[in-house]
Short mmCIF file of C-alpha atoms in Angstrom, two decimals:
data_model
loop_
_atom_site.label_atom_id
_atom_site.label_comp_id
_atom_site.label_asym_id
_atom_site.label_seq_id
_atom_site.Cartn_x
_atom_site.Cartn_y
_atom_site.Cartn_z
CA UNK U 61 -19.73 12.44 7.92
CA UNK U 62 -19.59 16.15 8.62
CA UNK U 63 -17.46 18.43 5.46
CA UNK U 64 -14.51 18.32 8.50
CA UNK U 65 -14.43 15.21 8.98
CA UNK U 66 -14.95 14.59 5.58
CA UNK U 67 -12.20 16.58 4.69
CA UNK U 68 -9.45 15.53 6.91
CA UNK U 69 -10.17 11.73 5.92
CA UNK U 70 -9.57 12.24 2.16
CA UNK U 71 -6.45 14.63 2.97
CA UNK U 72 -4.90 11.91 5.21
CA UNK U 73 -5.83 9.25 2.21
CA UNK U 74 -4.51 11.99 -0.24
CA UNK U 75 -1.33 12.45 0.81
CA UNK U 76 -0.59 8.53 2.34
CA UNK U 77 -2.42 5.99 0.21
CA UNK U 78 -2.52 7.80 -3.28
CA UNK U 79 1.15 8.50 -2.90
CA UNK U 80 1.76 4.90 -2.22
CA UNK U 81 0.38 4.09 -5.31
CA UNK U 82 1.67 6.23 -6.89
CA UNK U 83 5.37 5.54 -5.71
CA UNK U 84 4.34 1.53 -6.68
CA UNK U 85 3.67 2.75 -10.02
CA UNK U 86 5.86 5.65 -10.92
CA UNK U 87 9.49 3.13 -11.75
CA UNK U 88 7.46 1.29 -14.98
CA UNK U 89 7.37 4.49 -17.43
CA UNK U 90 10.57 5.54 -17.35
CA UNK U 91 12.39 2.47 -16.69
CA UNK U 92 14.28 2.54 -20.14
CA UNK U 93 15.54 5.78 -19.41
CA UNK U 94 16.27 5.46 -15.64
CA UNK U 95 18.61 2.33 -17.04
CA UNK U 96 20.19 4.48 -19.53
CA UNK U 97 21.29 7.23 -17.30
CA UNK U 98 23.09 4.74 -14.67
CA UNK U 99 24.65 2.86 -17.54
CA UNK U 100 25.48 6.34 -18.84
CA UNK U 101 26.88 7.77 -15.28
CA UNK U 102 28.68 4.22 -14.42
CA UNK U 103 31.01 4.84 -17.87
CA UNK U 104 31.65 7.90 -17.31
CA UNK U 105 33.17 6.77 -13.26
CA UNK U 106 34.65 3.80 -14.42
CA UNK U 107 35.10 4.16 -18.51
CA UNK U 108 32.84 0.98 -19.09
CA UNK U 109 29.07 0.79 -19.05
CA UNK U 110 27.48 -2.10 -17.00
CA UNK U 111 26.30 -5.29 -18.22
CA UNK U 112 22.47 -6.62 -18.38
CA UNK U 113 22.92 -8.90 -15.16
CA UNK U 114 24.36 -5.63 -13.05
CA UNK U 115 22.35 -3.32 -14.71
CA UNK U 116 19.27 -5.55 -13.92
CA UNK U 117 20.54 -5.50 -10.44
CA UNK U 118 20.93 -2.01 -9.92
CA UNK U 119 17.75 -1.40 -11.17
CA UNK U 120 15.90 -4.07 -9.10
CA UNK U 121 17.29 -2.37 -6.44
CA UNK U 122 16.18 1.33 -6.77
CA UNK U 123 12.33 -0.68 -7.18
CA UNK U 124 12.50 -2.47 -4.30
CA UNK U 125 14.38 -0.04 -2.30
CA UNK U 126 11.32 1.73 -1.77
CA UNK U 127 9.47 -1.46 0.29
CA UNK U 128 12.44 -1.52 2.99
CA UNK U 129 11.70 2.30 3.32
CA UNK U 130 8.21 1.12 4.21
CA UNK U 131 9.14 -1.98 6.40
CA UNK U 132 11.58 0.80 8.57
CA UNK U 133 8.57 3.57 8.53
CA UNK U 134 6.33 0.85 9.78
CA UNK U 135 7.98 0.24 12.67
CA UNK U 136 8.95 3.89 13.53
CA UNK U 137 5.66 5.13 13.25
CA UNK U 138 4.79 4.51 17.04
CA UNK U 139 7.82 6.75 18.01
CA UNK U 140 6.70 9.68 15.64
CA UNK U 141 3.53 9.65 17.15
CA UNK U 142 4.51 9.28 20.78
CA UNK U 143 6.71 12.59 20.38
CA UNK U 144 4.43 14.58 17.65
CA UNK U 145 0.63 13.48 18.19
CA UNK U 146 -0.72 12.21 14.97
CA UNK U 147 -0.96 15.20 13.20
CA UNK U 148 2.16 16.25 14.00
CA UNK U 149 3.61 12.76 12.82
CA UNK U 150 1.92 13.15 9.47
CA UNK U 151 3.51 16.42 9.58
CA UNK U 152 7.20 15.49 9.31
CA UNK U 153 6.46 12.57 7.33
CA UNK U 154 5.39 14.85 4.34
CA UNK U 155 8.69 16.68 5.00
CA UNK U 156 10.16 13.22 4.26
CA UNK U 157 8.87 13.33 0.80
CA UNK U 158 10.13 16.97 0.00
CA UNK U 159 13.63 15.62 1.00
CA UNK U 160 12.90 12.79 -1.27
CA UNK U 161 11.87 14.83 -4.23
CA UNK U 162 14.74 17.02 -4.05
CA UNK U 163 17.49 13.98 -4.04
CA UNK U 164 15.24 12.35 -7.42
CA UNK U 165 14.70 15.55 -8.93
CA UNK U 166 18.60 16.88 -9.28
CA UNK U 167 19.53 13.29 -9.48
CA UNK U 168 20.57 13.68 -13.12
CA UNK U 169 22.04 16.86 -13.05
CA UNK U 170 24.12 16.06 -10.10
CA UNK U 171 25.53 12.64 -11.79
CA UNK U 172 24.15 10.67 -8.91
CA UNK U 173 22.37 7.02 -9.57
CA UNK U 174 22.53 6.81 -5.71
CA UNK U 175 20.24 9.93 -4.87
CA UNK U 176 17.70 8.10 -7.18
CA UNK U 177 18.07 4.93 -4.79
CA UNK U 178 18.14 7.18 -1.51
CA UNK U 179 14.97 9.34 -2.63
CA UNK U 180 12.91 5.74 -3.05
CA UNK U 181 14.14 4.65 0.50
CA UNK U 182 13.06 7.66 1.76
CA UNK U 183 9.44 7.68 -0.13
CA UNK U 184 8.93 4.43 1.50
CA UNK U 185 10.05 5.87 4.64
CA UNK U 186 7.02 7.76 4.69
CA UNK U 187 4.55 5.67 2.76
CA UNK U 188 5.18 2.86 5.89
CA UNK U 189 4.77 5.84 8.69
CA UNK U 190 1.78 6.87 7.05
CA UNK U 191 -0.08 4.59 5.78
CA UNK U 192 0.84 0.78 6.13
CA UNK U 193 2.66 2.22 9.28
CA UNK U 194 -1.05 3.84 10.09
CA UNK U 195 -0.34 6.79 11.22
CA UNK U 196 -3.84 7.95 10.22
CA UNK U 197 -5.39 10.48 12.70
CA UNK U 198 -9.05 10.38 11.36
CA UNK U 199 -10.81 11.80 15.14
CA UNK U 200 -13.08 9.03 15.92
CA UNK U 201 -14.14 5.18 15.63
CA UNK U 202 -12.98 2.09 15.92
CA UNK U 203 -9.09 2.20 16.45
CA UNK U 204 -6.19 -0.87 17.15
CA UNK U 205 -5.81 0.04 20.45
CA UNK U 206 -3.11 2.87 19.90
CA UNK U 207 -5.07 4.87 19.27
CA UNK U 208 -4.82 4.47 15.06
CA UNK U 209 -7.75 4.62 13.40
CA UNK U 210 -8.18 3.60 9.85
CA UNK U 211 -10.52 4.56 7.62
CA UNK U 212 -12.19 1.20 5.74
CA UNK U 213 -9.95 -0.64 3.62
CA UNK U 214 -11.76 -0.13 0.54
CA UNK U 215 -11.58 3.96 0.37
CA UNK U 216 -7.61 3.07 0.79
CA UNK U 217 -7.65 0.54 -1.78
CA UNK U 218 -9.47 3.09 -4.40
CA UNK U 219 -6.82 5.72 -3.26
CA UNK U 220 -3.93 3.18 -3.94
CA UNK U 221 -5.76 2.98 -7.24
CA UNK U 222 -5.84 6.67 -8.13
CA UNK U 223 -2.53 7.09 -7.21
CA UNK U 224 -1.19 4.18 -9.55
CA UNK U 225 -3.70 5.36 -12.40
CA UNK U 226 -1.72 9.01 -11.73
CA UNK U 227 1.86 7.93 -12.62
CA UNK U 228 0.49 6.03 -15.63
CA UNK U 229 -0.93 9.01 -16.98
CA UNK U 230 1.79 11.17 -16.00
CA UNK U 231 3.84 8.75 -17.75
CA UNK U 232 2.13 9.08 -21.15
CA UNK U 233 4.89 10.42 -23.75
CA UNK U 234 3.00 13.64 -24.59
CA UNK U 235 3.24 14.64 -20.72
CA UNK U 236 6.31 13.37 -18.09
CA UNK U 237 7.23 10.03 -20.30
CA UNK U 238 10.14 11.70 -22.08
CA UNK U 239 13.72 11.08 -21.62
CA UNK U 240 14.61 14.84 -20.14
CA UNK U 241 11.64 14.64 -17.68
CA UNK U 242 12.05 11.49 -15.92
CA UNK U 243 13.68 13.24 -12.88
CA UNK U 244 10.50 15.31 -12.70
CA UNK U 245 7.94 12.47 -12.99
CA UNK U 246 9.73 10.98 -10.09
CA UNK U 247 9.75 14.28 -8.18
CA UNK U 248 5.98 14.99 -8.44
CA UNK U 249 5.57 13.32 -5.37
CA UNK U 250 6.41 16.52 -3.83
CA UNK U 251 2.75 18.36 -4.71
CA UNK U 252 0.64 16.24 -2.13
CA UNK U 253 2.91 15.78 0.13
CA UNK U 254 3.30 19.96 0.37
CA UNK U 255 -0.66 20.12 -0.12
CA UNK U 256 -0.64 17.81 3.15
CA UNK U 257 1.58 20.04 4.74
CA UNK U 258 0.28 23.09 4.30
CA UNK U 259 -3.54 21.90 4.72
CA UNK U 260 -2.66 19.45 8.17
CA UNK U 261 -2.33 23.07 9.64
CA UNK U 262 -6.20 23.87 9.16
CA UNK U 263 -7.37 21.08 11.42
CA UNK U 264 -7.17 20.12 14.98
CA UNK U 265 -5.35 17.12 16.45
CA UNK U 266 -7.32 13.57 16.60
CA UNK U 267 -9.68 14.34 19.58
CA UNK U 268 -9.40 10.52 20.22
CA UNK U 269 -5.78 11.01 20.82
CA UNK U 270 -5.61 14.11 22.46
CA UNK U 271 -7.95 12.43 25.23
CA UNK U 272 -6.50 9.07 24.97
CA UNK U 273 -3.29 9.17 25.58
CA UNK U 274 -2.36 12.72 26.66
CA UNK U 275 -6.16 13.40 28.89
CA UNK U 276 -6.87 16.55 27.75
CA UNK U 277 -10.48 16.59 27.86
CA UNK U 278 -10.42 20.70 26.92
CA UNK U 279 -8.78 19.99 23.83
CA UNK U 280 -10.66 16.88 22.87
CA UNK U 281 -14.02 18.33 23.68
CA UNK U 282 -12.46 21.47 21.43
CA UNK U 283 -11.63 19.63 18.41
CA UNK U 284 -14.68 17.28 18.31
CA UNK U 285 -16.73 21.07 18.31
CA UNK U 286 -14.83 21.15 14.57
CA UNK U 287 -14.96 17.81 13.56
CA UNK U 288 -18.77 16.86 14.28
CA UNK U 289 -20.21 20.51 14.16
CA UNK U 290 -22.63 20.31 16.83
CA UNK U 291 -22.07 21.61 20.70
CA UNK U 292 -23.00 18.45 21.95
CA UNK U 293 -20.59 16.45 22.57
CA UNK U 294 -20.63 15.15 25.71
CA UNK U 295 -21.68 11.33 24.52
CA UNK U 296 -18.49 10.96 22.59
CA UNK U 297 -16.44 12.16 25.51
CA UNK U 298 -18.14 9.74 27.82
CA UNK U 299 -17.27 6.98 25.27
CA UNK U 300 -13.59 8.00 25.11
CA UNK U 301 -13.39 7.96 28.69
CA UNK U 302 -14.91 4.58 29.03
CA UNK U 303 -12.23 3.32 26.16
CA UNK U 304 -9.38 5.31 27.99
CA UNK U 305 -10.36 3.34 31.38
CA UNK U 306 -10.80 -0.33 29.05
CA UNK U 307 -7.83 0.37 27.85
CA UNK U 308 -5.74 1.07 31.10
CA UNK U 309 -6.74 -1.57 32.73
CA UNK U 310 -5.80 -3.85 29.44
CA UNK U 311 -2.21 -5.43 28.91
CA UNK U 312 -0.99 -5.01 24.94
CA UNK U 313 0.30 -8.12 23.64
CA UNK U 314 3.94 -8.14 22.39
CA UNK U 315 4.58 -9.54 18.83
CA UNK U 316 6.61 -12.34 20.26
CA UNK U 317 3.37 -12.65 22.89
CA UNK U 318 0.98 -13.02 20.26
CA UNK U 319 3.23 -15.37 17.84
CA UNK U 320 2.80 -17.56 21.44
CA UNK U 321 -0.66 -17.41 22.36
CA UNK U 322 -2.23 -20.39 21.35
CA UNK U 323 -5.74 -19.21 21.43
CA UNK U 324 -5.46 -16.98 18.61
CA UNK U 325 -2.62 -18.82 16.27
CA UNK U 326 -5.18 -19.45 13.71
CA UNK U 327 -6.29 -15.86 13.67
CA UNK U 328 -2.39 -15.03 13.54
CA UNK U 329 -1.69 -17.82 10.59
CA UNK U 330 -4.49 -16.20 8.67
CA UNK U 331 -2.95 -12.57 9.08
CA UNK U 332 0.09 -14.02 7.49
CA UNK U 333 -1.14 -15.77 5.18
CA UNK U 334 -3.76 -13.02 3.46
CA UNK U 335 -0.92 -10.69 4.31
CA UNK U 336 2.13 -12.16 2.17
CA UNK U 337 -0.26 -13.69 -0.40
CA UNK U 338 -1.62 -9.84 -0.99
CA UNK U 339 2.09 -9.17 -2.27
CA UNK U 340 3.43 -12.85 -3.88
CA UNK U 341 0.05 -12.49 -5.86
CA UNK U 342 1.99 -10.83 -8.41
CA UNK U 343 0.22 -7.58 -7.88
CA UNK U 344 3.72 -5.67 -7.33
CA UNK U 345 5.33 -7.16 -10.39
CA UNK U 346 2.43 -6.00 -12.68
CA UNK U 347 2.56 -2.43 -11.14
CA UNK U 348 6.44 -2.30 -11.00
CA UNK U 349 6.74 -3.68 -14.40
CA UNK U 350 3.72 -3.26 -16.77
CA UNK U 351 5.44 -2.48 -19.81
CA UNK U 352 7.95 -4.71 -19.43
CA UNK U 353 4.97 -7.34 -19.60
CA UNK U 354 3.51 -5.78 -22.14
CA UNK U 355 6.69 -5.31 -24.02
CA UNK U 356 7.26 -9.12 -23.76
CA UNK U 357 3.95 -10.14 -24.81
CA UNK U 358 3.93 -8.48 -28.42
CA UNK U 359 2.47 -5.09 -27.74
CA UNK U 360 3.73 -2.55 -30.12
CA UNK U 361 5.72 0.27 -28.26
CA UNK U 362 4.16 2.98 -29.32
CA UNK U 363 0.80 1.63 -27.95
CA UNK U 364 2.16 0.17 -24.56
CA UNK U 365 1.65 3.69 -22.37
CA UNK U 366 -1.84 3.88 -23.46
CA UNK U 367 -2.71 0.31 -22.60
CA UNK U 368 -1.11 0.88 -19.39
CA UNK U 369 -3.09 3.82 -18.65
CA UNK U 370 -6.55 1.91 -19.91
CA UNK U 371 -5.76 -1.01 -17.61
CA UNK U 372 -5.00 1.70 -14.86
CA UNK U 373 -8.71 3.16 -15.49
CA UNK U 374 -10.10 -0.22 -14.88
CA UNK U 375 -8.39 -0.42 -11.87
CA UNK U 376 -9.80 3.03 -10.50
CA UNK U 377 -13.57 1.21 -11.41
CA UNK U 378 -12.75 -2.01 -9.80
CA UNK U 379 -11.37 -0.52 -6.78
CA UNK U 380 -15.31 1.68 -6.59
CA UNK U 381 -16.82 -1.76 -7.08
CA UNK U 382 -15.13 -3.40 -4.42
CA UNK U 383 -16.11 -0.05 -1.91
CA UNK U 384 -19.67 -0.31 -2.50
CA UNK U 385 -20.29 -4.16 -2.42
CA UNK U 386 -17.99 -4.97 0.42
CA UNK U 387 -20.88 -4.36 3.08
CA UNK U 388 -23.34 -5.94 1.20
CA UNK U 389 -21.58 -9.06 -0.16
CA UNK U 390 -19.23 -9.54 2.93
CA UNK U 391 -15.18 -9.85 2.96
CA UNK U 392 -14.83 -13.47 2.74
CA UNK U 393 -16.46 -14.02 -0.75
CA UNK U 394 -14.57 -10.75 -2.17
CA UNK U 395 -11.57 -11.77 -1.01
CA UNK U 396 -11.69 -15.50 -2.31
CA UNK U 397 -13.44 -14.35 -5.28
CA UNK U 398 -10.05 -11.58 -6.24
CA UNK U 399 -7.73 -14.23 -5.49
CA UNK U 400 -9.22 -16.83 -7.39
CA UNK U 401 -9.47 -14.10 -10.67
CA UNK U 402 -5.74 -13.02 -10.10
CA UNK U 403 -4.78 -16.93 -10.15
CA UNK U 404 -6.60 -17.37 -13.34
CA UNK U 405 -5.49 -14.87 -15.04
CA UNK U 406 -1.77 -15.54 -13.93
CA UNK U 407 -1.92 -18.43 -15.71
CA UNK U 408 -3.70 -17.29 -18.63
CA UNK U 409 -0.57 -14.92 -19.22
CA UNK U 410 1.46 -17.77 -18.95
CA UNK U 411 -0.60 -19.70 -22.00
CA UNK U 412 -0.98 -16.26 -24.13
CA UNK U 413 3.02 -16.14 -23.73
CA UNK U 414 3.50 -19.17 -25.06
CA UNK U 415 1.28 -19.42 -27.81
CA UNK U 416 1.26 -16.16 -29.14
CA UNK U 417 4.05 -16.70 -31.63
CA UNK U 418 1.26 -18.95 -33.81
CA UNK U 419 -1.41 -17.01 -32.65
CA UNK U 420 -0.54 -13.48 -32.52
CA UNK U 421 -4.14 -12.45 -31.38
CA UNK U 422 -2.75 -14.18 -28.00
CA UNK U 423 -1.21 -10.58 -27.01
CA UNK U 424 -4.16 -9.24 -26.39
CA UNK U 425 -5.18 -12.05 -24.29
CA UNK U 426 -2.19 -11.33 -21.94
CA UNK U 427 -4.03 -7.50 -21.83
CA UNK U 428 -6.89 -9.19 -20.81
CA UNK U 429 -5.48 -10.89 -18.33
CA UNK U 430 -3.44 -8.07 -16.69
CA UNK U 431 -6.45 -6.34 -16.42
CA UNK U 432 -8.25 -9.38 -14.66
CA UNK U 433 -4.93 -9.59 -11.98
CA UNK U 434 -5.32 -5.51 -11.47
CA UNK U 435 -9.45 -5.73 -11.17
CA UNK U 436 -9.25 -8.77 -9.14
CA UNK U 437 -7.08 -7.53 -6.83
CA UNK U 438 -9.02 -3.87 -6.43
CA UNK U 439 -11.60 -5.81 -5.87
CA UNK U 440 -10.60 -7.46 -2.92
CA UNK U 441 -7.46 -8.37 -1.43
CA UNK U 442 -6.60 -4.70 -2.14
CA UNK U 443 -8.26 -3.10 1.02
CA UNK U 444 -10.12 -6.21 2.88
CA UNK U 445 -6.49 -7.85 4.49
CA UNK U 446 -6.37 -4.88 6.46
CA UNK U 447 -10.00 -4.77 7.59
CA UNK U 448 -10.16 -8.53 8.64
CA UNK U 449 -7.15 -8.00 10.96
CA UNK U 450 -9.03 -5.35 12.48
CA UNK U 451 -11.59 -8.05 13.17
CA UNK U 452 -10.16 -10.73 13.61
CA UNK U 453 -8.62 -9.75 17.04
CA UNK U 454 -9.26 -7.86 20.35
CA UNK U 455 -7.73 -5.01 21.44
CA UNK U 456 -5.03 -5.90 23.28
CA UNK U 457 -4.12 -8.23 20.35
CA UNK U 458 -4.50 -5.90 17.76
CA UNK U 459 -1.85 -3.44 17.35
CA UNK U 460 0.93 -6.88 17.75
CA UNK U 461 -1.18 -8.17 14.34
CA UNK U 462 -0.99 -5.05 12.60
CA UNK U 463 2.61 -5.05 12.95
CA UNK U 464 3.13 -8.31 11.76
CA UNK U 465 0.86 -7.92 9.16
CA UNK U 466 2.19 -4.99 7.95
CA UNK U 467 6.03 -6.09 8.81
CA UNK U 468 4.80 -9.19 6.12
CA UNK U 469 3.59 -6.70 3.25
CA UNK U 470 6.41 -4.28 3.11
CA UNK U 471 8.85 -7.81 3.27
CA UNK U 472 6.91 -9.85 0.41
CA UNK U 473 6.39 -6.16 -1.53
CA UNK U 474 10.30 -6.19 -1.44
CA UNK U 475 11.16 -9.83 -2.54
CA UNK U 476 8.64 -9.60 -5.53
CA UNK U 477 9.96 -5.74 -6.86
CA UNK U 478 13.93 -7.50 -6.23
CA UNK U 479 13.60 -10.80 -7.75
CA UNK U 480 10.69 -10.56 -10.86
CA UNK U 481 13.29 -9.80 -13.23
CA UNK U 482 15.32 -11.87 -12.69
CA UNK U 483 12.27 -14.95 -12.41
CA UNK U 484 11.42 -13.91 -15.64
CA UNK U 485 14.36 -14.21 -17.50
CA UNK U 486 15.19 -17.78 -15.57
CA UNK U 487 11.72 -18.93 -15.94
CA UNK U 488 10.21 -17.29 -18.70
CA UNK U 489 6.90 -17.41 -19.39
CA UNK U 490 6.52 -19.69 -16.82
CA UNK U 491 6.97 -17.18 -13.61
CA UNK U 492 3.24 -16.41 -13.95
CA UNK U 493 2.51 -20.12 -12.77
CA UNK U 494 4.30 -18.99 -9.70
CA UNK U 495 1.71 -15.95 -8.63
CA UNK U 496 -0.93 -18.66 -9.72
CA UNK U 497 0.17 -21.09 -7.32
CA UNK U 498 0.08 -18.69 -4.51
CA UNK U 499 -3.55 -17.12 -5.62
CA UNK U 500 -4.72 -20.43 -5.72
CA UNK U 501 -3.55 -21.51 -2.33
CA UNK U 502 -4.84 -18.27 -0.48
CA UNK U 503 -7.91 -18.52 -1.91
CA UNK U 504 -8.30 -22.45 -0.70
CA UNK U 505 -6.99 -21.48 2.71
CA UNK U 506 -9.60 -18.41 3.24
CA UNK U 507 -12.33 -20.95 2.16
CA UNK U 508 -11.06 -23.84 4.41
CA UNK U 509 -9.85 -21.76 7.74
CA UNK U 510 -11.23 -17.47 7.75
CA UNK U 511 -14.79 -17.09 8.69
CA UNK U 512 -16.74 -14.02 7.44
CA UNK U 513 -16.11 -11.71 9.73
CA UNK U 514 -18.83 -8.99 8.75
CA UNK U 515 -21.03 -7.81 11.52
CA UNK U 516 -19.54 -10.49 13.84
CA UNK U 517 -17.80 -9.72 17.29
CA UNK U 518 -14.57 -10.61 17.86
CA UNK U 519 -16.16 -13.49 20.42
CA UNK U 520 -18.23 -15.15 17.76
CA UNK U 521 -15.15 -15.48 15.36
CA UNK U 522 -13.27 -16.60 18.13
CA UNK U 523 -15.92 -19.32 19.19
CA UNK U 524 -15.67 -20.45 15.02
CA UNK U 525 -11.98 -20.51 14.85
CA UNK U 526 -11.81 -22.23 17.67
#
C-alpha cells in the first residue's frame, strides 16, 4: 500500500468502524446516570418519576434506537452515493454525526430525554451509510459490484475494537464517567467524525468510481496518479474498463431475485445464518451492558470500570490476532472456532451466576468468561461474516447478499440491545443459555454446510455447495 492509499483506508475505518464501536459501547458507563436524568425530567413533566418496568423501557429504547438508525442508513446508502460519489457520501454522513452530537450534548440542559433518543437514531444513521451500509470508497480492488469496496474484515473488526475499547476508557470515573459529563461522553463522537470531514477534503474521489459509473477516464487516471504514486497507470485503467464492460453487460440480482434463485439458496441460508448468529451471539448485550453483568455477578463497583476497560484491552489483542492468522489459518476454522468459545463461555456465566453465592471466587469466573465471549468473537465472527459473503457469491449476486446480510445485523443488533433486559430479569441467570444455544448451532451449521472459502473462486464453492 502506498502512504495515500494507506491513509485514506484508515481515515474511512477511522471515522465508520471505530465510531461504530464506539457508539455500541458508549450507553454501558453512564447508564445509571442516563436513567437518573429521564426519571428526573419525567417528574418534573408529570410530578411522578417512572417505574423500573418503564424506566427499563425507555432506556432499552435509546440502546437499541441506534441499530434501526443503522438498518435505515443501510438501505439509503446507495442513494447517497448515486447523488454525492463516495466521498461525497461519506461527506454528509459525518455531518450526520455533528447533528447528532449537538442533540446528546445539550440534551440535559435543554430538559430533553428525546434528543438523547434522536441523537442515537441519527448515529446509527450514519454508522449503517458508512460502514455496514459500505459506503467505503477505498480506490481499488475487489468491490460487490457497486462499486463498494471494503477493506478486509479483520482491519474493520480491530477498528470496531478500538472504538469499543475508547468509550470504556473514556468512561473511567477519573475522565468522562461522572454524573455532569455524561452528555459529553456521548457527544465525543463529534471529533472523528469532524477529523473525517475536514481530512475527506485532502483526497481524490475513488478512481474505481469515478470510471465506473460516471466514465471519466481523466479523473480516474488523475486520482490513481495520487493514490498509487507512480505515472503508470495505464494497467489499472485497462482493468477498470474491462470490469466497467463485465459489468454492463451483467444483470444485478434483486433481493427478492436472489431469496428465489435456487442455485445459490444455500449460499443465501448461510449469509443469514452467520449474519443473525453474529448479533444473537450475545456480543451486543455484553457491549451494551457490561457493567450491568458485572454488577450482577458480584463485582465490587468501584472496580467494575476498570475491569471493563481490561476486558476491552483484550479485545483490541484478539481482534490483531484474528487480522494476522486469518490468511494463514483460513475463515472457516476461525469462525467455528469464535463461535464455539462464545458458546462456552455463555454458559460458563450462566454456572458462575449461579454458584457464586457459595463460591464467591465464581465472580471472577464470569470475568473470565466475558472476556472469552469478547476474544472469541474478535477473533472471528467479528470481521470474517462480511468477507465470506464477499465470496461466497458472484457479482451480480453480491450487492442483493450484502443487503440482506447487512438488513439481518442491524435487525438482530436491535432485538438483542431491546429485549436483554428484560431476558434477564425473566430468566435470570439463565439468559446466557440462550446466546449458548445460538453459538452452538452456528458453529454446527458452518461445520456441516460453509466450505472454506480462502483462495477459492466463486465456481469451486459453487461446485461444493452444490
Amino acid at each position: 500500500l502506498t502512504f495515500p492509499l494507506l491513509s485514506v483506508t484508515l481515515l474511512v475505518s477511522f471515522g465508520s468502524s471505530m465510531l461504530y464501536g464506539y457508539n455500541l459501547a458508549v450507553v454501558n458507563s453512564p447508564a445509571e446516570h442516563i436513567k437518573a436524568f429521564y426519571n428526573s425530567t419525567w417528574s418534573q413533566r408529570f410530578g411522578h418519576g417512572l417505574g423500573p418496568g418503564p424506566l427499563t423501557l425507555l432506556y432499552a429504547l435509546t440502546v437499541s434506537i441506534f441499530a434501526l438508525g443503522g438498518l435505515l442508513g443501510s438501505l439509503l446508502v446507495g442513494l447517497l452515493v448515486e447523488h454525492y460519489g463516495r466521498k461525497g457520501a461519506l461527506s454528509r454522513s459525518a455531518l450526520l454525526v455533528l447533528l447528532a452530537g449537538g442533540f446528546m450534548g445539550f440534551s440535559r440542559e435543554l430538559g430533553s430525554p428525546e434528543m438523547v433518543i434522536i441523537g442515537r437514531s441519527i448515529t446509527g444513521l450514519h454508522s449503517g451509510a458508512c460502514f455496514l451500509g459500505c459506503a467505503q470508497p477505498l480506490p481499488h480492488g475487489s468491490g460487490d459490484g457497486e462499486g463498494f469496496v471494503f477493506p478486509t474484515g479483520s482491519v474493520e473488526g480491530i477498528f470496531i475494537c478500538l472504538g469499543v475499547f475508547t468509550a470504556q476508557v473514556l468512561g473511567l470515573p477519573e475522565l468522562l464517567g461522572k454524573d455532569r459529563f455524561w452528555p459529553l461522553f456521548l457527544s465525543v463522537v463529534v471529533v472523528p467524525a469532524s477529523l473525517q470531514l475536514l481530512l475527506l477534503h485532502c483526497f481524490p474521489e475513488s478512481p474505481r468510481y469515478l470510471l465506473i459509473e460516471r466514465n471519466d477516464v481523466c479523473g480516474a487516471t488523475k486520482a490513481l496518479h495520487r493514490f498509487l504514486g507512480t505515472p503508470d497507470v495505464q494497467d489499472v485503467i485497462q482493468e477498470m474498463k474491462e470490469e466497467q464492460r463485465s459489468l454492463s453487460s451483467m444483470e444485478m440480482v434483486s433481493v427478492w431475485q436472489l431469496l428465489r434463485d435456487r442455485s445459490v439458496r444455500w449460499q443465501t441460508l448461510s449469509v443469514v445464518v452467520v449474519n443473525a448468529g453474529m448479533q444473537l451471539s450475545g456480543i451486543d448485550a455484553i457491549w451494551f451492558y457490561t457493567n450491568t453483568i458485572f454488577e450482577n455477578a458480584g463485582i465490587p463497583v468501584s472496580q467494575i470500570p476498570y475491569t471493563t476497560m481490561g476486558t476491552g484491552a483484550i479485545e483490541v489483542v484478539a481482534g490483531l490476532v484474528g487480522c494476522f492468522t486469518i490468511e494463514r489459518v483460513g475463515r472457516r476454522p476461525l469462525i467455528i472456532t469464535g463461535f464455539c468459545a462464545m458458546g462456552v463461555c455463555s454458559a460458563g456465566i450462566t454456572i458462575s451466576l449461579l454458584l457464586q453465592a457459595a463460591l464467591p471466587w465464581m465472580r471472577y469466573v464470569s470475568v473470565a468468561c466475558v472476556v472469552g465471549i469478547i476474544a472469541g468473537f474478535c477473533m472471528g465472527p467479528a470481521g470474517v461474516p462480511f468477507l465470506m459473503t464477499a465470496e461466497l457469491f458472484m457479482q451480480s449476486h453480491r450487492p442483493a447478499a450484502y443487503i440482506v446480510g447487512g438488513s439481518l445485523n442491524w435487525l438482530c443488533n436491535f432485538t438483542i440491545g431491546f429485549i436483554f433486559p428484560f431476558l434477564q430479569m425473566s430468566a435470570g441467570a439463565f439468559c446466557y443459555l440462550v446466546f449458548c444455544g445460538v453459538c452452538l448451532l452456528v458453529a454446527l451449521y458452518v461445520y456441516l454446510v460453509i466450505p472454506e472459502t480462502k483462495n477459492k473462486t466463486f465456481m469451486e464453492i459453487s461446485h461444493i455447495f452444490a
